[in-house]
């Protein structure tokens, strides 16, 4: 349903504005926009209803920040992406991480995973040259180090989860699940 609506918007734009970008660019932008809007609305709505509005806001903000630098797995279906993204952010907003040793361990694991695997699936989206991609990794590492220094449990947990999601094992798992 969402894809049909997006295709109609793209066709309308091309028919009424001859200087519009290509149909594929319009569809890509609207798919990305609808994905982000649906994910944020669902996450914040559920977190508000469960009394974790601020935690939900922190998780959404951290997810957006870290994904800019490390990338993410891209589902072919908007519905699958929204379900996965919203579900993971809602889950992260409800997890209590208070032990400082656990936060340091999660931060160390996150730094290792980012060093090994980041960035993933980001060069096409941002149109980066190979030499520019290394800067994203350093920015992600600095972000994780900052969250570790200020001991931000929700942010550290979110960064860890996002770093795990770009590993080859999870990439294969997501691909397998998406085929089902």
Short mmCIF file of C-alpha atoms in Angstrom, two decimals:
data_model
loop_
_atom_site.label_atom_id
_atom_site.label_comp_id
_atom_site.label_asym_id
_atom_site.label_seq_id
_atom_site.Cartn_x
_atom_site.Cartn_y
_atom_site.Cartn_z
CA UNK A 1 0.00 0.00 0.00
CA UNK A 2 2.77 2.43 0.94
CA UNK A 3 4.79 1.54 -2.16
CA UNK A 4 1.76 2.16 -4.40
CA UNK A 5 1.18 5.55 -2.78
CA UNK A 6 4.85 6.45 -3.26
CA UNK A 7 4.72 5.36 -6.92
CA UNK A 8 1.67 7.58 -7.45
CA UNK A 9 3.45 10.56 -5.87
CA UNK A 10 6.46 9.96 -8.13
CA UNK A 11 4.27 9.71 -11.25
CA UNK A 12 2.36 12.86 -10.28
CA UNK A 13 5.60 14.74 -9.68
CA UNK A 14 7.04 13.70 -13.03
CA UNK A 15 3.82 14.58 -14.87
CA UNK A 16 3.48 18.05 -13.33
CA UNK A 17 7.10 19.08 -12.94
CA UNK A 18 9.35 18.38 -15.92
CA UNK A 19 12.44 19.30 -13.93
CA UNK A 20 11.80 16.64 -11.28
CA UNK A 21 14.54 14.15 -10.52
CA UNK A 22 14.13 10.68 -11.98
CA UNK A 23 11.30 8.42 -10.85
CA UNK A 24 13.73 6.12 -9.02
CA UNK A 25 15.20 9.04 -7.03
CA UNK A 26 11.73 10.28 -6.04
CA UNK A 27 10.69 6.78 -4.98
CA UNK A 28 13.92 6.31 -2.98
CA UNK A 29 13.48 9.61 -1.13
CA UNK A 30 9.81 9.00 -0.31
CA UNK A 31 10.49 5.40 0.79
CA UNK A 32 13.22 6.66 3.12
CA UNK A 33 11.02 9.47 4.43
CA UNK A 34 8.02 7.20 5.03
CA UNK A 35 10.24 4.65 6.73
CA UNK A 36 11.71 7.22 9.11
CA UNK A 37 8.38 8.88 9.90
CA UNK A 38 6.55 5.59 10.54
CA UNK A 39 9.38 4.24 12.68
CA UNK A 40 9.67 7.36 14.83
CA UNK A 41 5.90 7.76 15.26
CA UNK A 42 5.35 4.11 16.22
CA UNK A 43 8.34 4.06 18.57
CA UNK A 44 7.44 7.28 20.37
CA UNK A 45 3.75 6.35 20.55
CA UNK A 46 4.43 2.97 22.17
CA UNK A 47 7.09 4.43 24.48
CA UNK A 48 4.68 7.20 25.53
CA UNK A 49 1.89 4.72 26.22
CA UNK A 50 4.24 2.61 28.36
CA UNK A 51 5.63 5.59 30.28
CA UNK A 52 9.08 5.59 28.62
CA UNK A 53 8.73 8.66 26.39
CA UNK A 54 12.09 10.21 27.25
CA UNK A 55 13.88 6.88 26.88
CA UNK A 56 12.22 6.41 23.49
CA UNK A 57 13.34 9.87 22.41
CA UNK A 58 16.94 9.17 23.49
CA UNK A 59 16.97 5.83 21.66
CA UNK A 60 15.51 7.34 18.46
CA UNK A 61 18.03 10.20 18.52
CA UNK A 62 20.97 7.91 19.20
CA UNK A 63 19.85 5.49 16.48
CA UNK A 64 19.69 8.29 13.92
CA UNK A 65 23.12 9.60 14.95
CA UNK A 66 24.93 6.27 14.93
CA UNK A 67 23.30 5.08 11.68
CA UNK A 68 24.57 8.20 9.92
CA UNK A 69 28.11 7.04 10.65
CA UNK A 70 27.97 3.23 10.59
CA UNK A 71 25.13 2.57 8.17
CA UNK A 72 22.67 -0.26 8.55
CA UNK A 73 21.04 -3.21 6.88
CA UNK A 74 18.43 -2.24 4.30
CA UNK A 75 15.29 -4.34 4.10
CA UNK A 76 13.56 -4.48 0.73
CA UNK A 77 10.15 -4.05 2.36
CA UNK A 78 9.14 -0.87 4.17
CA UNK A 79 6.91 -2.91 6.48
CA UNK A 80 9.79 -5.22 7.49
CA UNK A 81 12.06 -2.26 8.12
CA UNK A 82 9.49 -0.40 10.21
CA UNK A 83 8.66 -3.51 12.25
CA UNK A 84 12.33 -4.29 12.88
CA UNK A 85 13.38 -0.69 13.58
CA UNK A 86 10.41 0.19 15.79
CA UNK A 87 10.56 -3.11 17.64
CA UNK A 88 14.26 -2.81 18.36
CA UNK A 89 13.99 0.82 19.49
CA UNK A 90 11.01 0.06 21.74
CA UNK A 91 12.91 -2.87 23.25
CA UNK A 92 16.01 -0.73 23.81
CA UNK A 93 13.95 2.01 25.50
CA UNK A 94 12.71 -0.51 28.08
CA UNK A 95 16.05 -2.12 28.99
CA UNK A 96 17.72 -0.92 32.18
CA UNK A 97 21.52 -0.76 31.95
CA UNK A 98 22.83 0.67 35.20
CA UNK A 99 26.01 -1.32 35.94
CA UNK A 100 29.09 0.77 34.98
CA UNK A 101 31.17 -2.34 34.23
CA UNK A 102 28.51 -3.56 31.79
CA UNK A 103 28.48 -0.16 30.10
CA UNK A 104 32.27 -0.26 29.65
CA UNK A 105 32.04 -3.81 28.28
CA UNK A 106 29.29 -2.85 25.83
CA UNK A 107 31.29 0.22 24.77
CA UNK A 108 34.42 -1.87 24.18
CA UNK A 109 32.44 -4.39 22.12
CA UNK A 110 30.79 -1.57 20.17
CA UNK A 111 34.16 0.00 19.39
CA UNK A 112 35.52 -3.36 18.23
CA UNK A 113 32.50 -4.02 15.99
CA UNK A 114 32.59 -0.53 14.49
CA UNK A 115 36.32 -0.88 13.84
CA UNK A 116 35.80 -4.22 12.09
CA UNK A 117 32.57 -3.71 10.14
CA UNK A 118 31.55 -0.05 9.85
CA UNK A 119 30.34 1.55 7.70
CA UNK A 120 27.89 -0.76 5.95
CA UNK A 121 25.57 0.11 3.05
CA UNK A 122 26.23 3.82 3.37
CA UNK A 123 28.33 4.80 0.33
CA UNK A 124 25.39 4.48 -2.07
CA UNK A 125 23.13 6.55 0.15
CA UNK A 126 25.59 9.36 0.82
CA UNK A 127 27.44 9.12 -2.54
CA UNK A 128 30.81 8.96 -0.80
CA UNK A 129 34.16 8.19 -2.35
CA UNK A 130 36.19 5.35 -0.79
CA UNK A 131 38.61 7.81 0.84
CA UNK A 132 35.78 9.64 2.62
CA UNK A 133 34.32 6.54 4.28
CA UNK A 134 37.09 6.24 6.91
CA UNK A 135 35.99 9.58 8.38
CA UNK A 136 32.59 8.07 9.21
CA UNK A 137 34.21 5.28 11.21
CA UNK A 138 36.23 7.77 13.27
CA UNK A 139 33.13 9.89 13.90
CA UNK A 140 31.23 6.78 15.08
CA UNK A 141 34.09 5.80 17.39
CA UNK A 142 34.18 9.34 18.83
CA UNK A 143 30.42 9.22 19.40
CA UNK A 144 30.66 5.91 21.29
CA UNK A 145 33.61 7.24 23.32
CA UNK A 146 31.58 10.34 24.21
CA UNK A 147 28.62 8.25 25.37
CA UNK A 148 31.01 6.10 27.42
CA UNK A 149 32.59 9.11 29.10
CA UNK A 150 29.24 10.58 30.11
CA UNK A 151 27.92 7.10 31.02
CA UNK A 152 24.73 7.31 28.94
CA UNK A 153 23.25 3.81 29.31
CA UNK A 154 20.50 4.12 26.68
CA UNK A 155 22.88 5.59 24.13
CA UNK A 156 25.55 2.94 24.77
CA UNK A 157 23.01 0.13 24.52
CA UNK A 158 21.61 1.58 21.30
CA UNK A 159 25.07 1.97 19.74
CA UNK A 160 25.91 -1.62 20.70
CA UNK A 161 22.71 -2.95 19.16
CA UNK A 162 23.26 -1.00 15.94
CA UNK A 163 26.90 -2.15 15.75
CA UNK A 164 25.82 -5.79 16.16
CA UNK A 165 23.24 -5.33 13.41
CA UNK A 166 25.91 -4.51 10.80
CA UNK A 167 27.93 -7.69 11.38
CA UNK A 168 27.93 -10.28 8.56
CA UNK A 169 26.13 -12.82 10.75
CA UNK A 170 23.19 -10.50 11.32
CA UNK A 171 23.22 -9.38 7.69
CA UNK A 172 22.70 -13.03 6.68
CA UNK A 173 20.06 -13.50 9.38
CA UNK A 174 18.10 -10.44 8.23
CA UNK A 175 18.32 -11.58 4.61
CA UNK A 176 17.04 -15.03 5.61
CA UNK A 177 14.18 -13.57 7.66
CA UNK A 178 13.20 -11.18 4.91
CA UNK A 179 12.82 -14.08 2.44
CA UNK A 180 10.28 -15.71 4.80
#
